[in-house]
Tab-separated table of C-alpha atoms in Angstrom:
chain	number	residue	atom	x	y	z
A	13	MET	CA	92.319	99.144	56.987
A	14	PHE	CA	89.796	100.268	59.250
A	15	THR	CA	86.228	99.089	59.796
A	16	PRO	CA	82.844	100.894	60.274
A	17	GLU	CA	83.556	100.762	63.778
A	18	GLY	CA	87.121	102.066	63.830
A	19	PRO	CA	88.398	106.013	64.626
A	20	THR	CA	87.254	108.668	62.264
A	21	LEU	CA	90.189	110.588	60.290
A	22	ARG	CA	89.365	113.562	62.539
A	23	GLU	CA	90.251	111.377	65.398
A	24	LEU	CA	93.107	109.632	63.905
A	25	THR	CA	94.468	113.493	62.742
A	26	VAL	CA	94.194	114.727	66.316
A	27	GLN	CA	96.259	111.382	67.638
A	28	ALA	CA	98.797	111.976	65.396
A	29	LEU	CA	98.838	115.431	66.377
A	30	SER	CA	99.412	113.927	70.307
A	31	SER	CA	101.938	112.936	72.205
A	32	VAL	CA	102.481	109.183	72.210
A	33	GLU	CA	100.840	109.273	75.474
A	34	ARG	CA	97.736	110.785	74.917
A	35	GLY	CA	96.920	109.730	71.721
A	36	TYR	CA	96.894	106.111	72.392
A	37	ASP	CA	94.428	107.265	75.639
A	38	LEU	CA	92.147	108.603	72.625
A	39	LEU	CA	92.640	105.844	70.594
A	40	ALA	CA	91.965	103.044	73.029
A	41	PRO	CA	88.216	102.714	72.640
A	42	LYS	CA	88.128	101.983	69.184
A	43	PHE	CA	92.190	100.389	68.640
A	44	ASP	CA	91.079	97.051	68.529
A	45	ARG	CA	89.113	97.993	65.480
A	46	THR	CA	92.347	98.972	63.804
A	47	PRO	CA	95.061	97.227	61.469
A	48	PHE	CA	97.003	98.700	64.027
A	49	ARG	CA	96.322	95.465	66.450
A	50	THR	CA	98.725	92.525	66.223
A	51	PRO	CA	96.783	89.700	63.895
A	52	ASP	CA	95.120	86.573	66.100
A	53	ARG	CA	97.426	84.519	63.331
A	54	ILE	CA	100.817	86.555	64.643
A	55	LEU	CA	99.806	86.103	68.045
A	56	ASP	CA	99.264	82.078	67.519
A	57	ALA	CA	102.347	80.919	65.575
A	58	THR	CA	104.451	83.188	68.457
A	59	ALA	CA	102.470	80.908	71.155
A	60	GLU	CA	103.349	77.845	69.191
A	61	ALA	CA	106.875	78.778	68.607
A	62	LEU	CA	107.167	79.268	71.926
A	63	ARG	CA	105.110	76.245	73.428
A	64	GLY	CA	108.118	73.711	74.954
A	65	LEU	CA	110.663	76.604	75.341
A	66	GLY	CA	109.847	76.809	79.174
A	67	PRO	CA	112.122	76.241	82.341
A	68	ALA	CA	109.910	73.916	84.358
A	69	GLU	CA	108.396	71.000	82.122
A	70	GLY	CA	108.509	73.612	79.399
A	71	ARG	CA	106.107	75.604	80.694
A	72	PHE	CA	106.938	80.052	81.523
A	73	GLU	CA	106.290	80.235	85.498
A	74	ALA	CA	105.591	84.221	85.128
A	75	GLY	CA	105.101	85.910	82.272
A	76	LEU	CA	105.203	90.241	81.246
A	77	ASP	CA	104.295	91.625	77.928
A	78	VAL	CA	105.557	95.113	77.694
A	79	CYS	CA	103.819	97.908	76.271
A	80	CYS	CA	100.544	95.761	75.911
A	81	GLY	CA	98.088	98.083	74.946
A	82	THR	CA	94.770	96.916	75.431
A	83	GLY	CA	95.800	93.568	76.061
A	84	ALA	CA	96.102	91.028	72.713
A	85	GLY	CA	99.706	89.354	73.662
A	86	ILE	CA	97.796	88.405	77.109
A	87	GLY	CA	96.637	85.800	74.962
A	88	VAL	CA	99.718	84.335	74.210
A	89	LEU	CA	100.846	84.636	77.889
A	90	ARG	CA	98.101	82.809	79.494
A	91	ASP	CA	98.716	80.079	76.958
A	92	LEU	CA	102.125	79.690	78.143
A	93	CYS	CA	102.994	80.987	81.690
A	94	ARG	CA	101.226	79.008	85.012
A	95	GLU	CA	101.849	81.468	88.065
A	96	ARG	CA	101.264	84.958	86.868
A	97	VAL	CA	101.122	87.230	83.905
A	98	VAL	CA	101.608	90.879	83.716
A	99	GLY	CA	100.812	93.860	81.193
A	100	VAL	CA	102.436	96.704	81.540
A	101	ASP	CA	101.774	99.975	79.038
A	102	PHE	CA	102.300	103.729	80.121
A	103	SER	CA	98.872	104.193	78.696
A	104	ALA	CA	96.155	104.815	80.976
A	105	GLY	CA	93.265	104.504	78.429
A	106	MET	CA	94.954	101.206	76.751
A	107	LEU	CA	95.313	99.423	80.313
A	108	ALA	CA	91.140	100.655	80.945
A	109	GLU	CA	90.970	98.678	77.511
A	110	ALA	CA	92.904	95.508	78.820
A	111	GLN	CA	91.164	95.520	82.116
A	112	THR	CA	88.111	95.663	80.348
A	113	ALA	CA	88.851	92.863	77.893
A	114	ALA	CA	89.904	90.705	80.604
A	115	ASN	CA	87.045	90.731	82.725
A	116	GLY	CA	84.913	89.801	79.552
A	117	ARG	CA	83.485	92.939	78.680
A	118	THR	CA	84.418	92.677	75.388
A	119	GLY	CA	84.577	90.201	72.323
A	120	GLY	CA	87.774	89.311	70.611
A	121	ARG	CA	91.008	87.101	71.166
A	122	THR	CA	91.839	89.366	74.840
A	123	GLY	CA	88.573	88.604	76.602
A	124	GLY	CA	87.635	85.424	75.322
A	125	ARG	CA	90.826	83.025	77.185
A	126	THR	CA	89.505	80.505	79.459
A	127	GLY	CA	91.613	79.007	81.699
A	128	GLY	CA	95.285	80.069	82.349
A	129	PRO	CA	96.748	82.832	84.777
A	130	THR	CA	94.479	85.556	85.983
A	131	ALA	CA	95.725	88.751	84.013
A	132	THR	CA	97.057	91.798	86.168
A	133	TYR	CA	98.287	95.237	84.767
A	134	ALA	CA	100.409	97.752	85.606
A	135	ARG	CA	100.754	101.657	84.068
A	136	ALA	CA	105.050	101.771	83.832
A	137	ASP	CA	107.008	103.518	81.140
A	138	ALA	CA	109.122	100.744	79.137
A	139	ARG	CA	111.831	102.794	79.325
A	140	ALA	CA	111.982	102.274	83.123
A	141	LEU	CA	110.821	98.857	84.056
A	142	PRO	CA	109.943	98.331	88.024
A	143	PHE	CA	110.809	95.169	87.536
A	144	THR	CA	113.544	92.607	89.010
A	145	ALA	CA	114.186	88.829	88.416
A	146	ALA	CA	110.273	88.182	88.282
A	147	PHE	CA	109.423	86.640	84.911
A	148	ASP	CA	110.300	83.819	83.038
A	149	LEU	CA	109.148	85.005	79.778
A	150	ALA	CA	108.404	88.446	78.150
A	151	VAL	CA	106.833	89.601	74.927
A	152	THR	CA	106.023	92.531	72.994
A	153	PHE	CA	104.098	93.055	69.767
A	154	GLY	CA	104.476	96.187	67.842
A	155	ALA	CA	106.037	98.554	69.992
A	156	LEU	CA	109.280	98.861	69.053
A	157	GLY	CA	109.371	101.136	66.593
A	158	HIS	CA	107.838	103.631	69.472
A	159	PHE	CA	111.454	103.830	70.926
A	160	LEU	CA	114.254	105.883	69.206
A	161	PRO	CA	117.690	103.687	68.125
A	162	ALA	CA	118.939	105.278	71.636
A	163	GLU	CA	116.136	104.172	73.644
A	164	ARG	CA	116.299	100.786	72.558
A	165	ALA	CA	119.333	99.779	75.233
A	166	ALA	CA	117.105	101.377	78.190
A	167	VAL	CA	114.023	99.263	77.093
A	168	PHE	CA	116.179	95.666	76.757
A	169	ALA	CA	118.203	96.462	79.755
A	170	GLY	CA	114.698	97.011	82.036
A	171	VAL	CA	113.767	93.413	79.896
A	172	HIS	CA	116.786	91.670	80.665
A	173	ARG	CA	116.736	92.621	84.714
A	174	ALA	CA	112.731	91.263	84.710
A	175	LEU	CA	113.505	88.293	83.603
A	176	ARG	CA	115.303	85.099	85.789
A	177	PRO	CA	118.328	83.606	84.894
A	178	GLY	CA	116.941	81.374	81.426
A	179	GLY	CA	114.250	83.785	80.737
A	180	VAL	CA	113.109	84.124	77.456
A	181	PHE	CA	112.100	87.803	75.966
A	182	ALA	CA	110.432	87.097	72.531
A	183	PHE	CA	109.246	89.013	69.886
A	184	PRO	CA	108.170	88.990	65.862
A	185	VAL	CA	109.793	90.792	63.351
A	186	ALA	CA	108.640	91.655	59.694
A	187	ALA	CA	111.374	90.849	56.962
A	188	PRO	CA	112.139	94.152	55.260
A	189	PRO	CA	109.937	94.445	51.530
A	190	SER	CA	111.841	94.775	48.605
A	191	PRO	CA	112.373	98.130	47.704
A	192	ARG	CA	109.829	96.966	44.009
A	193	SER	CA	106.789	96.728	46.595
A	194	ALA	CA	103.988	99.275	47.303
A	195	LEU	CA	104.887	98.513	50.853
A	196	TYR	CA	108.428	99.570	51.278
A	197	TRP	CA	107.667	102.890	50.160
A	198	THR	CA	104.647	102.755	51.927
A	199	LEU	CA	106.600	102.364	54.926
A	200	LEU	CA	109.289	104.994	53.846
A	201	GLY	CA	106.519	107.924	53.086
A	202	PHE	CA	104.664	107.180	56.306
A	203	ASP	CA	108.175	107.872	58.369
A	204	THR	CA	108.924	110.715	56.144
A	205	VAL	CA	105.667	112.408	56.845
A	206	MET	CA	106.631	111.651	60.734
A	207	ARG	CA	109.926	113.450	60.712
A	208	VAL	CA	108.477	116.696	59.425
A	209	ARG	CA	105.556	116.146	61.482
A	210	ASN	CA	108.161	115.599	64.601
A	211	ALA	CA	110.863	118.543	62.945
A	212	LEU	CA	107.783	120.783	63.186
A	213	TRP	CA	104.813	120.137	66.222
A	214	ARG	CA	105.646	119.034	69.915
A	215	PRO	CA	104.979	116.912	71.847
A	216	PRO	CA	106.353	114.652	69.368
A	217	PHE	CA	104.665	111.246	68.256
A	218	VAL	CA	107.148	108.886	68.239
A	219	MET	CA	106.352	106.430	65.664
A	220	TYR	CA	108.393	104.840	63.088
A	221	TYR	CA	108.275	102.018	60.772
A	222	ARG	CA	112.071	101.529	59.219
A	223	THR	CA	114.284	102.295	62.491
A	224	GLY	CA	114.787	98.590	63.594
A	225	ALA	CA	116.688	96.745	61.636
A	226	LEU	CA	117.205	93.025	62.902
A	227	ARG	CA	121.233	93.687	62.856
A	228	ASP	CA	120.897	96.715	65.007
A	229	VAL	CA	118.364	94.752	67.135
A	230	ARG	CA	120.003	91.960	67.392
A	231	ASP	CA	123.482	94.106	68.179
A	232	ASP	CA	121.539	95.733	71.279
A	233	LEU	CA	120.302	93.074	72.565
A	234	LEU	CA	123.463	91.618	72.750
A	235	ALA	CA	124.482	93.910	74.660
A	236	ALA	CA	121.787	94.534	77.226
A	237	GLY	CA	123.487	90.466	78.084
A	238	PHE	CA	121.309	88.495	76.298
A	239	SER	CA	122.389	85.529	73.507
A	240	VAL	CA	119.965	85.274	70.366
A	241	GLU	CA	118.770	83.510	67.885
A	242	LEU	CA	116.152	83.868	65.039
A	243	ALA	CA	113.292	81.362	65.367
A	244	PRO	CA	111.286	80.001	61.993
A	245	VAL	CA	107.513	80.312	62.579
A	246	ARG	CA	105.133	77.277	60.998
A	247	GLY	CA	103.010	78.896	58.447
A	248	ALA	CA	104.415	82.438	57.823
A	249	ALA	CA	103.515	83.486	54.816
A	250	ARG	CA	106.177	83.710	51.919
A	251	ARG	CA	107.529	86.732	50.527
A	252	PRO	CA	107.981	86.265	46.107
A	253	ASP	CA	111.604	84.733	46.868
A	254	GLY	CA	110.320	82.512	48.826
A	255	SER	CA	111.504	83.442	52.326
A	256	PRO	CA	109.226	83.939	55.523
A	257	SER	CA	107.819	87.429	55.616
A	258	TRP	CA	108.326	87.485	59.440
A	259	ALA	CA	109.651	85.421	62.321
A	260	LEU	CA	110.434	85.828	66.058
A	261	VAL	CA	113.503	86.936	67.725
A	262	VAL	CA	114.262	84.437	71.219
A	263	ALA	CA	116.471	86.146	73.245
A	264	ARG	CA	117.379	84.445	76.463
A	265	ARG	CA	119.100	85.400	79.559
A	266	PRO	CA	121.827	82.834	80.542
């Protein structure tokens, strides 16, 4: 799962026993060499699915990456937006890595993009985003598991407030694995370990894979004032029953 340049078991243990913010500060220098980074194939497919949905001749003016981490999703926004792109995260370490990548001092998709607007970065808690009617497109990748179900309302309300009328909030969602699959039991085991860890150790480290059922996420988006659709993604891998392994949630502010 990890490259030789990735974090050691000791480093992962220290991270897991820290707060979410401190844990990601520690992991940031090696985060892009872990399986936690959103794969390029998902980033590219997301950009393709969103292309043409913008209000200005199919393009978006300004884009926001919520919980941007080291900036993997910034390339998606730079492909789709003309005016400006902003990444927000509450980990100073992750933001520093994102800025380094944007300056071209590291390799990979985040730093190698040419053309499009320059990205800027801001430190902020996604549960209290400091923007009002400032963006046409917001995305997030792999971050919703860091919020308890009761916290999603604040996140979605903040994104809704940050978007201009007609703005789009999009993020990929994975299809639930079959109980007969190894992945199902792996995720269940991970969440169980995290619940035990958080019951016994402070500060908590919130990261759960099984608290974001699509029906619940959809209900929370509707309650925040979005209209919601599930967009198919070309090239998404297929499950044994033939259904796609993931799709794109597209929530629009009316």
